[in-house]
mmCIF file of C-alpha atoms and ligand atoms in Angstrom:
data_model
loop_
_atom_site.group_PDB
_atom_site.id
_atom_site.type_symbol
_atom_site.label_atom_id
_atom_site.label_comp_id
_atom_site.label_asym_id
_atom_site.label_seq_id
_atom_site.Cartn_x
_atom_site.Cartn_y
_atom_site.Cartn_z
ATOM 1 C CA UNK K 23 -9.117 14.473 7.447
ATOM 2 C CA UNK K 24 -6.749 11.495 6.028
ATOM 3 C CA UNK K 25 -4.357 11.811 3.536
ATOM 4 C CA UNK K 26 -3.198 9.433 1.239
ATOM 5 C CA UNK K 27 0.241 10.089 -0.193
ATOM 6 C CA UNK K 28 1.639 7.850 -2.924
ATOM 7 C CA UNK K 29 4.910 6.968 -3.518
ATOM 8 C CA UNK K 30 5.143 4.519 -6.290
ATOM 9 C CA UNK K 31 2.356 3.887 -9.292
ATOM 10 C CA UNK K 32 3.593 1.575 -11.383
ATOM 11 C CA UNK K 33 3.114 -2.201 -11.436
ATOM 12 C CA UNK K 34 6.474 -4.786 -11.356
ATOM 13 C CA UNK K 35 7.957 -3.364 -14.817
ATOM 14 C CA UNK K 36 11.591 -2.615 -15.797
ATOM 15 C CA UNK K 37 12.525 0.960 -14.487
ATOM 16 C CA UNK K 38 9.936 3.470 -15.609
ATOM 17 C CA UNK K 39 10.941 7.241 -15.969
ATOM 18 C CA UNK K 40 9.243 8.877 -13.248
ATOM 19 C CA UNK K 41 7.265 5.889 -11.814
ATOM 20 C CA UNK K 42 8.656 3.702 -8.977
ATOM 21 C CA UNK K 43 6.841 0.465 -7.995
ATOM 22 C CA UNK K 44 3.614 0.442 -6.005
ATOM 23 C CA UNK K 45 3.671 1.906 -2.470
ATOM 24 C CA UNK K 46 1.288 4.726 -0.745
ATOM 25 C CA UNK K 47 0.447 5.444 2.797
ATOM 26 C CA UNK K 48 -2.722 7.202 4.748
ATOM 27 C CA UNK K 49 -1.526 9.981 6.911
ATOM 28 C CA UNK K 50 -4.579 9.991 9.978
ATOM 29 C CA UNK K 51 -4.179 12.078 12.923
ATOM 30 C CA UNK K 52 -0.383 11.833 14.017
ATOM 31 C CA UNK K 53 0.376 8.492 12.006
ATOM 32 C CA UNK K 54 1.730 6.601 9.135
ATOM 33 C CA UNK K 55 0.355 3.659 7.694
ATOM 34 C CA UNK K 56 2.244 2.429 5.343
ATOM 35 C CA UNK K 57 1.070 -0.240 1.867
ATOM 36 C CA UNK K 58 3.191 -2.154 -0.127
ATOM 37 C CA UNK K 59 6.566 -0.894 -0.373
ATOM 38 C CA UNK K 60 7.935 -0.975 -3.960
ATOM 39 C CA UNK K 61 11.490 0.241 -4.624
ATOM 40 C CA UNK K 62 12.727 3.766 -3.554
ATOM 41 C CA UNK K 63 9.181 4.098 -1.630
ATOM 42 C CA UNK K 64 10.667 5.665 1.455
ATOM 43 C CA UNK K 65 12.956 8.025 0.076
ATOM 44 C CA UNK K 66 10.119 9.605 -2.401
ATOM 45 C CA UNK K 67 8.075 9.447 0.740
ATOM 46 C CA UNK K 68 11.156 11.582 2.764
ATOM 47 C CA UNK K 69 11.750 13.760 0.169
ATOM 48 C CA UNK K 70 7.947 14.334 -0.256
ATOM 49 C CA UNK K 71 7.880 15.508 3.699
ATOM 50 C CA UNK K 72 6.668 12.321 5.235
ATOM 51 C CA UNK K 73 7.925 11.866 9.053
ATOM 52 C CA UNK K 74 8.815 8.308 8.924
ATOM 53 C CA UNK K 75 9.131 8.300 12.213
ATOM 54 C CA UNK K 76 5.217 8.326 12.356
ATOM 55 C CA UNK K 77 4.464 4.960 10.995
ATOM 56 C CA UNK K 78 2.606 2.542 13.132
ATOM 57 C CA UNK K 79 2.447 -0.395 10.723
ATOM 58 C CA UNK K 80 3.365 -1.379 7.148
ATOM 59 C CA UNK K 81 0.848 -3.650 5.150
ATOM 60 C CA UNK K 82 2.302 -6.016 1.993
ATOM 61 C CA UNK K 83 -0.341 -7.300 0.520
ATOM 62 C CA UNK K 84 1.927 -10.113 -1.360
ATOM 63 C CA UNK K 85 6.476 -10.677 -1.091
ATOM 64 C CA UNK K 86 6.831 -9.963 -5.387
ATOM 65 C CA UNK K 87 9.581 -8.096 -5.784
ATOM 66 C CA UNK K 88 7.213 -4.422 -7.054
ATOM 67 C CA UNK K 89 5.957 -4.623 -3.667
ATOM 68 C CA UNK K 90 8.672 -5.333 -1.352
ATOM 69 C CA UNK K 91 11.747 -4.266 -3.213
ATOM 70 C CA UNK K 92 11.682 -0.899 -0.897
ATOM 71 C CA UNK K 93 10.939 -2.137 2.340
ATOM 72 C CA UNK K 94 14.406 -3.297 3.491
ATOM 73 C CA UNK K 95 15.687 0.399 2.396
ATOM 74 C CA UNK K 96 12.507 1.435 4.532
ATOM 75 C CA UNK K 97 13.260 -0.116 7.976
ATOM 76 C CA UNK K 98 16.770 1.369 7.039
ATOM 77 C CA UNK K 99 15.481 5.127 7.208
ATOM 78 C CA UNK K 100 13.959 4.901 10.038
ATOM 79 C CA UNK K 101 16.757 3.938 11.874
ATOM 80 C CA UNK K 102 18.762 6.272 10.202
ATOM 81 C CA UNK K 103 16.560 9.337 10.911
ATOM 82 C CA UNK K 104 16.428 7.827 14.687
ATOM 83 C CA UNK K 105 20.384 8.638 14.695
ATOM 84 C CA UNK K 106 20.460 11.556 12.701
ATOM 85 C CA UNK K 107 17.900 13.163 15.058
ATOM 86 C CA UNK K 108 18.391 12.094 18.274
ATOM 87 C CA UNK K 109 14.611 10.325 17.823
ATOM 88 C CA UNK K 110 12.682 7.245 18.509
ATOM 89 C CA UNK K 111 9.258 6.563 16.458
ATOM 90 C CA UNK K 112 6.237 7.717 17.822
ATOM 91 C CA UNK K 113 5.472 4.059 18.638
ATOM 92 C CA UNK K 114 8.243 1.640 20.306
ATOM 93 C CA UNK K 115 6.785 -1.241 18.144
ATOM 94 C CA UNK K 116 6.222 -0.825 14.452
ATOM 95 C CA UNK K 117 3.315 -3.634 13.400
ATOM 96 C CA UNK K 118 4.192 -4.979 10.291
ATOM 97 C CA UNK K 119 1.906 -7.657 8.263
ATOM 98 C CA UNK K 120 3.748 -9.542 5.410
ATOM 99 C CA UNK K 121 2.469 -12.964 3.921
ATOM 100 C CA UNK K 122 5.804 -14.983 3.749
ATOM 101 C CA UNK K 123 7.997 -14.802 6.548
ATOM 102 C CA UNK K 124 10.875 -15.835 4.922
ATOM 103 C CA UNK K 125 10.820 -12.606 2.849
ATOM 104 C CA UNK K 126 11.455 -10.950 6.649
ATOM 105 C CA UNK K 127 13.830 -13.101 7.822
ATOM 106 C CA UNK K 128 15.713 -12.645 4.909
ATOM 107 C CA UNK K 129 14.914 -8.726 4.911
ATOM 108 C CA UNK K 130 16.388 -9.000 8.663
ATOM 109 C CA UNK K 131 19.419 -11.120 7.608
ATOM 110 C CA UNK K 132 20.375 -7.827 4.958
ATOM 111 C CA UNK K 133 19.723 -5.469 7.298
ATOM 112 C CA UNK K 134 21.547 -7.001 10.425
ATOM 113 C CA UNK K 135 25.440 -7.365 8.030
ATOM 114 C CA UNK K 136 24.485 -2.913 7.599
ATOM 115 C CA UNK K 137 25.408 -0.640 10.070
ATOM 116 C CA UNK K 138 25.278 -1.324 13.703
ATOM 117 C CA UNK K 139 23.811 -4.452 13.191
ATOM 118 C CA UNK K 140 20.784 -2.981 12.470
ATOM 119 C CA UNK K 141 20.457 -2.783 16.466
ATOM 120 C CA UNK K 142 17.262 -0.749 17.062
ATOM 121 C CA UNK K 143 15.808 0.829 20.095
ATOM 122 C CA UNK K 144 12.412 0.142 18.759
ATOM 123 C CA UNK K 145 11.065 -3.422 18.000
ATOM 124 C CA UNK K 146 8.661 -4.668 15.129
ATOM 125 C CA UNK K 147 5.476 -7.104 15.274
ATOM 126 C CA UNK K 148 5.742 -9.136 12.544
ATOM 127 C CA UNK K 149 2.641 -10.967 11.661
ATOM 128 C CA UNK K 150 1.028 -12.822 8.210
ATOM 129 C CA UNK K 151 -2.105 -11.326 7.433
ATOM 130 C CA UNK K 152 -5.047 -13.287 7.315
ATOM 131 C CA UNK K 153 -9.022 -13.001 6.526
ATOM 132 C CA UNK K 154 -10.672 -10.684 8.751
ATOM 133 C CA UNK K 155 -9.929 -7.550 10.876
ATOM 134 C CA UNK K 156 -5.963 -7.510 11.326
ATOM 135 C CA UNK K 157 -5.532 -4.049 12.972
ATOM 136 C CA UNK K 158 -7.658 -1.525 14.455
ATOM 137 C CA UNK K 159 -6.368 1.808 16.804
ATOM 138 C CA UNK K 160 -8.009 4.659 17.129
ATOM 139 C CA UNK K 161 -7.959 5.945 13.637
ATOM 140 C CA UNK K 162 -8.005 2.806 11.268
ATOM 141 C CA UNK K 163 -9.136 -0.476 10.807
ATOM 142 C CA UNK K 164 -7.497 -2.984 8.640
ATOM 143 C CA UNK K 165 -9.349 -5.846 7.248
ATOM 144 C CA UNK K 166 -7.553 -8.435 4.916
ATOM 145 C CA UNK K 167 -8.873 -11.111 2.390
ATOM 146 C CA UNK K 168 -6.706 -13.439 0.345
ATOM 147 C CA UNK K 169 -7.479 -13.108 -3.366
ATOM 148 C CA UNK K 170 -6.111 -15.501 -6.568
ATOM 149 C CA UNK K 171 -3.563 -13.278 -7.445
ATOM 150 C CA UNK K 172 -1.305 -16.135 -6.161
ATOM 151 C CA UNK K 173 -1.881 -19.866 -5.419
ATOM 152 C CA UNK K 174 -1.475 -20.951 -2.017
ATOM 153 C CA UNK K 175 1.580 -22.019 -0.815
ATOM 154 C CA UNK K 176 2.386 -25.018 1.920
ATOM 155 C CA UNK K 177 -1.328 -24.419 2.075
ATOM 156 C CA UNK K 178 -1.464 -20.616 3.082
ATOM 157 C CA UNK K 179 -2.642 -17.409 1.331
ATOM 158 C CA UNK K 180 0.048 -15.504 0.523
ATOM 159 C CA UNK K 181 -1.871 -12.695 -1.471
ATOM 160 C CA UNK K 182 -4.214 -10.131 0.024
ATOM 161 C CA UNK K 183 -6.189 -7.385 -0.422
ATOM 162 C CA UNK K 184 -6.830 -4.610 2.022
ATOM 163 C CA UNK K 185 -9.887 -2.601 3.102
ATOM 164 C CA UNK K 186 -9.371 0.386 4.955
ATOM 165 C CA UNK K 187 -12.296 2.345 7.256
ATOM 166 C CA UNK K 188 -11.076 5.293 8.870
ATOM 167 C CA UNK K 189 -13.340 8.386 10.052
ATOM 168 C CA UNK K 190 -16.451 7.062 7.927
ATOM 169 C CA UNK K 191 -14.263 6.266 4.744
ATOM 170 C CA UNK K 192 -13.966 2.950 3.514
ATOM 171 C CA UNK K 193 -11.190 2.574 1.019
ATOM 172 C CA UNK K 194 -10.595 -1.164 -0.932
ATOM 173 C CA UNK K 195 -6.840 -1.456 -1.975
ATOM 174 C CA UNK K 196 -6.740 -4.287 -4.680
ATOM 175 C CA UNK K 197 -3.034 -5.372 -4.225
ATOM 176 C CA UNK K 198 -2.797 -7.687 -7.448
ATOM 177 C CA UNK K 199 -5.800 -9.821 -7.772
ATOM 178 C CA UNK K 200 -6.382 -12.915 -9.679
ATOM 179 C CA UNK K 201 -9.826 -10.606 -10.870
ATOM 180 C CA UNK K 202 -11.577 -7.781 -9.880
ATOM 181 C CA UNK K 203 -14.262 -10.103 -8.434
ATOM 182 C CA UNK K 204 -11.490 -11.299 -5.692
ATOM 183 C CA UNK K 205 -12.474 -7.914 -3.788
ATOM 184 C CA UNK K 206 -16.401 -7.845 -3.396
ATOM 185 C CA UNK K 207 -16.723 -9.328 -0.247
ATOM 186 C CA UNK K 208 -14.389 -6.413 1.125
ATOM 187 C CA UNK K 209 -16.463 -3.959 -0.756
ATOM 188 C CA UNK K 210 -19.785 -5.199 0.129
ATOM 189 C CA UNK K 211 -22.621 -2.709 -0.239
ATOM 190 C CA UNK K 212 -19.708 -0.060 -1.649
ATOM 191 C CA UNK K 213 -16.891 2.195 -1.124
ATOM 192 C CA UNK K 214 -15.772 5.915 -0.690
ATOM 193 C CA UNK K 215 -12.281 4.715 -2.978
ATOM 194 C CA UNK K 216 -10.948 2.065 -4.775
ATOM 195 C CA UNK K 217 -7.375 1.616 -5.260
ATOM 196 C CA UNK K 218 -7.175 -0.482 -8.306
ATOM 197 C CA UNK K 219 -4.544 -2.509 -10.442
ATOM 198 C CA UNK K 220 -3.966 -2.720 -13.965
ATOM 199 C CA UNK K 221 -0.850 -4.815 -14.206
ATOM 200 C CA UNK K 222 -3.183 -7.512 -14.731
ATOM 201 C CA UNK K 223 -6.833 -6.619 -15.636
ATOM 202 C CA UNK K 224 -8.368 -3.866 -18.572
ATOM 203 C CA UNK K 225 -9.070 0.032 -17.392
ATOM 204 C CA UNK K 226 -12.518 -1.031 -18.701
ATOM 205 C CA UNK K 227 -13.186 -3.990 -17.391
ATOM 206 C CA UNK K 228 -11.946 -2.200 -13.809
ATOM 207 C CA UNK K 229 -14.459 0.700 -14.438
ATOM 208 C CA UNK K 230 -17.773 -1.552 -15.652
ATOM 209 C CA UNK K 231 -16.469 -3.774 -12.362
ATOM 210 C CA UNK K 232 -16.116 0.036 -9.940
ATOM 211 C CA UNK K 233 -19.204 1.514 -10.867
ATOM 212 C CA UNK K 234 -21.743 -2.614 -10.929
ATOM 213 C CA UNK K 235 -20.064 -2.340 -7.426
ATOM 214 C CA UNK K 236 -21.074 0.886 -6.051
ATOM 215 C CA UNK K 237 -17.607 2.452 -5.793
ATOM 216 C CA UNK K 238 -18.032 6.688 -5.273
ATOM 217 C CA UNK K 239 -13.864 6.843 -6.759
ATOM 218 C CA UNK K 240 -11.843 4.881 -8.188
ATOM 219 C CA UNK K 241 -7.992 5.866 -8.299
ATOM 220 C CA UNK K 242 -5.644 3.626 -10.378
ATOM 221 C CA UNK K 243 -2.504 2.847 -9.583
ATOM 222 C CA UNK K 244 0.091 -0.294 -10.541
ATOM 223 C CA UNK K 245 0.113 0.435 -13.353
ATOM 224 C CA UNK K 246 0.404 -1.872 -16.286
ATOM 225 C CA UNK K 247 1.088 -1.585 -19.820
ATOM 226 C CA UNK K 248 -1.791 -0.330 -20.814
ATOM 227 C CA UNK K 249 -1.981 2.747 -19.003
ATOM 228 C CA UNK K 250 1.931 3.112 -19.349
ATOM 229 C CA UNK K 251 1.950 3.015 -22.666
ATOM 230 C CA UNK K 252 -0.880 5.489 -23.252
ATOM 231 C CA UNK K 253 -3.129 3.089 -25.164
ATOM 232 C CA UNK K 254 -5.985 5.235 -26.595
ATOM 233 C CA UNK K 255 -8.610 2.384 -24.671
ATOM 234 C CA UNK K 256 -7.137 3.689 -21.794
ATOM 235 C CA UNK K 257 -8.932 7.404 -22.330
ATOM 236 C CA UNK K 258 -11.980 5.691 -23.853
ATOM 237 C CA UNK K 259 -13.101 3.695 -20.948
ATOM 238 C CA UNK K 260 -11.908 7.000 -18.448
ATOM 239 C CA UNK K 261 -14.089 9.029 -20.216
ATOM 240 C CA UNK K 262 -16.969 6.603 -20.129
ATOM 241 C CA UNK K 263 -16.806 6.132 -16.807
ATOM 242 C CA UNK K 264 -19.112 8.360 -14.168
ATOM 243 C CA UNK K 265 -16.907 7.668 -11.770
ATOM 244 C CA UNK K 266 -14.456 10.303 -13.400
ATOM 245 C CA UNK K 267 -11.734 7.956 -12.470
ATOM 246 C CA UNK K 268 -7.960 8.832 -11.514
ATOM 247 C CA UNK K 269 -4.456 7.831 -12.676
ATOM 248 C CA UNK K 270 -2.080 7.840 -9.437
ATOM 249 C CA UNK K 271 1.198 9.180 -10.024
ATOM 250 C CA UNK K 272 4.452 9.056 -8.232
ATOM 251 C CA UNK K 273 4.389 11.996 -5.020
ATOM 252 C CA UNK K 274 0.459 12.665 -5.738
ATOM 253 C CA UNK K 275 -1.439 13.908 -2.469
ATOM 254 C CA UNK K 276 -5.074 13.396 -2.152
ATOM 255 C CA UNK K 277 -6.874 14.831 0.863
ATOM 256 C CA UNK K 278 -9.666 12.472 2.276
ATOM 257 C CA UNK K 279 -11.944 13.996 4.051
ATOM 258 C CA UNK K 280 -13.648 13.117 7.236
ATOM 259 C CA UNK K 281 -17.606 11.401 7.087
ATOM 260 C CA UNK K 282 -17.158 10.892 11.030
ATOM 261 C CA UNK K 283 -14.979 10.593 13.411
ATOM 262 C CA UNK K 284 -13.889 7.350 14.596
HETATM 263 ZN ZN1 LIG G 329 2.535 -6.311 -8.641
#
């Protein structure tokens, strides 16, 4: 069984009473990975429980502020857990795939003027993501594909989506697409869950688009105004929809189930 443990809901807004920026995480066997990191995402995630000392890699599907604004502050708790326990992570090398470099080096140039340098006994893999399988291990595989969320830059995507197939799930993670059309070659034939935006694009519209594509769930989350603001077309095209769809919410748990194992 996976779990997938959010820790931020909401889309790139002003500060939201009780919703942080985007960021969640599947739990599989003994590990962490980790998506988007939106602001505060790995102290909810602490104070939710999660070992941060698990995570194997960290995905960013695109370097806007709602999704990276916590993953300095990230790389900062685990080294700080490392010294308050006496610990390493479970892996020497944390894999990390983020589409603009410079948003690292910068990260790095922070974090190295903080405490101790920001020396580490543990290294990180930096890598941009590109189309295709980008990680596999024994419980996941990662495939990416740029979408229009963002135009290229110097002539490279710098905005992904992510689809996730772990012990006979396949999960589709929008990121922020340019529409929800961007993801259907990930999805292909369908999908055990999508993990949808609205910062950009209409509950209904996202539903029609979830069920025309053969999506089993479809979980919302970065959220937009729409859904923030409790417009009433937000419960009209949820209660429409077969797919009895879900609103994510800052420190919600949802147990996956296993199909197979991997
Ligand atoms: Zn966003």
């Amino acid at each position: 069984m996976a779990r997938l443990l959010v820790f931020g809901s909401c889309s790139g807004t002003e500060p939201e009473e009780g919703r942080n920026h985007v960021s969640f995480a599947l739990e599989i066997g003994e590990r962490i990975y980790w998506f988007d990191a939106g602001e505060g995402c790995s102290r909810t995630a602490h104070l939710m429980g999660v070992d941060l000392l698990k995570i194997r890699s960290v995905f960013i599907t695109h370097t806007h502020m709602d999704h990276v604004g916590g993953l300095g502050n990230l790389l900062w708790n685990i080294r700080k857990l490392c010294w308050v326990r006496s610990a390493q992570p479970a892996d020497s090398t944390i894999r990390v795939f983020i589409p603009v470099l410079a948003t690292w080096n910068g990260l790095m140039e922070v974090l190295k003027n903080t405490e101790g340098n920001f020396k580490t006994d543990f290294a990180f893999d930096v890598q941009k993501p590109k189309d295709g399988v980008i990680f596999e291990d024994e419980n996941l595989k990662v495939t990416a594909l740029h979408n229009h969320h963002l135009p290229d830059a110097d002539g490279e995507h710098v905005s992904f989506s992510y689809r996730m197939d772990f012990e006979g799930n396949a999960l589709v993670f929008s990121g922020d697409v340019g529409g929800p059309d961007d993801l259907t070659p990930l999805i292909g034939n369908g999908v055990d869950w999508l993990l949808m935006e609205t910062g950009h694009h209409k509950v209904k519209d996202v539903c029609d688009y979830a069920v025309a594509h053969n999506a089993k769930n479809l979980l919302f989350i970065h959220h937009g105004r729409e859904i923030l603001d409790n417009k009433p077309t937000v419960w009209e095209a949820l209660a429409a929809c077969p797919l009895q769809p879900m609103l994510a919410w800052d420190k919600m748990v949802l147990d996956i189930p296993a199909k197979k194992l991997m």
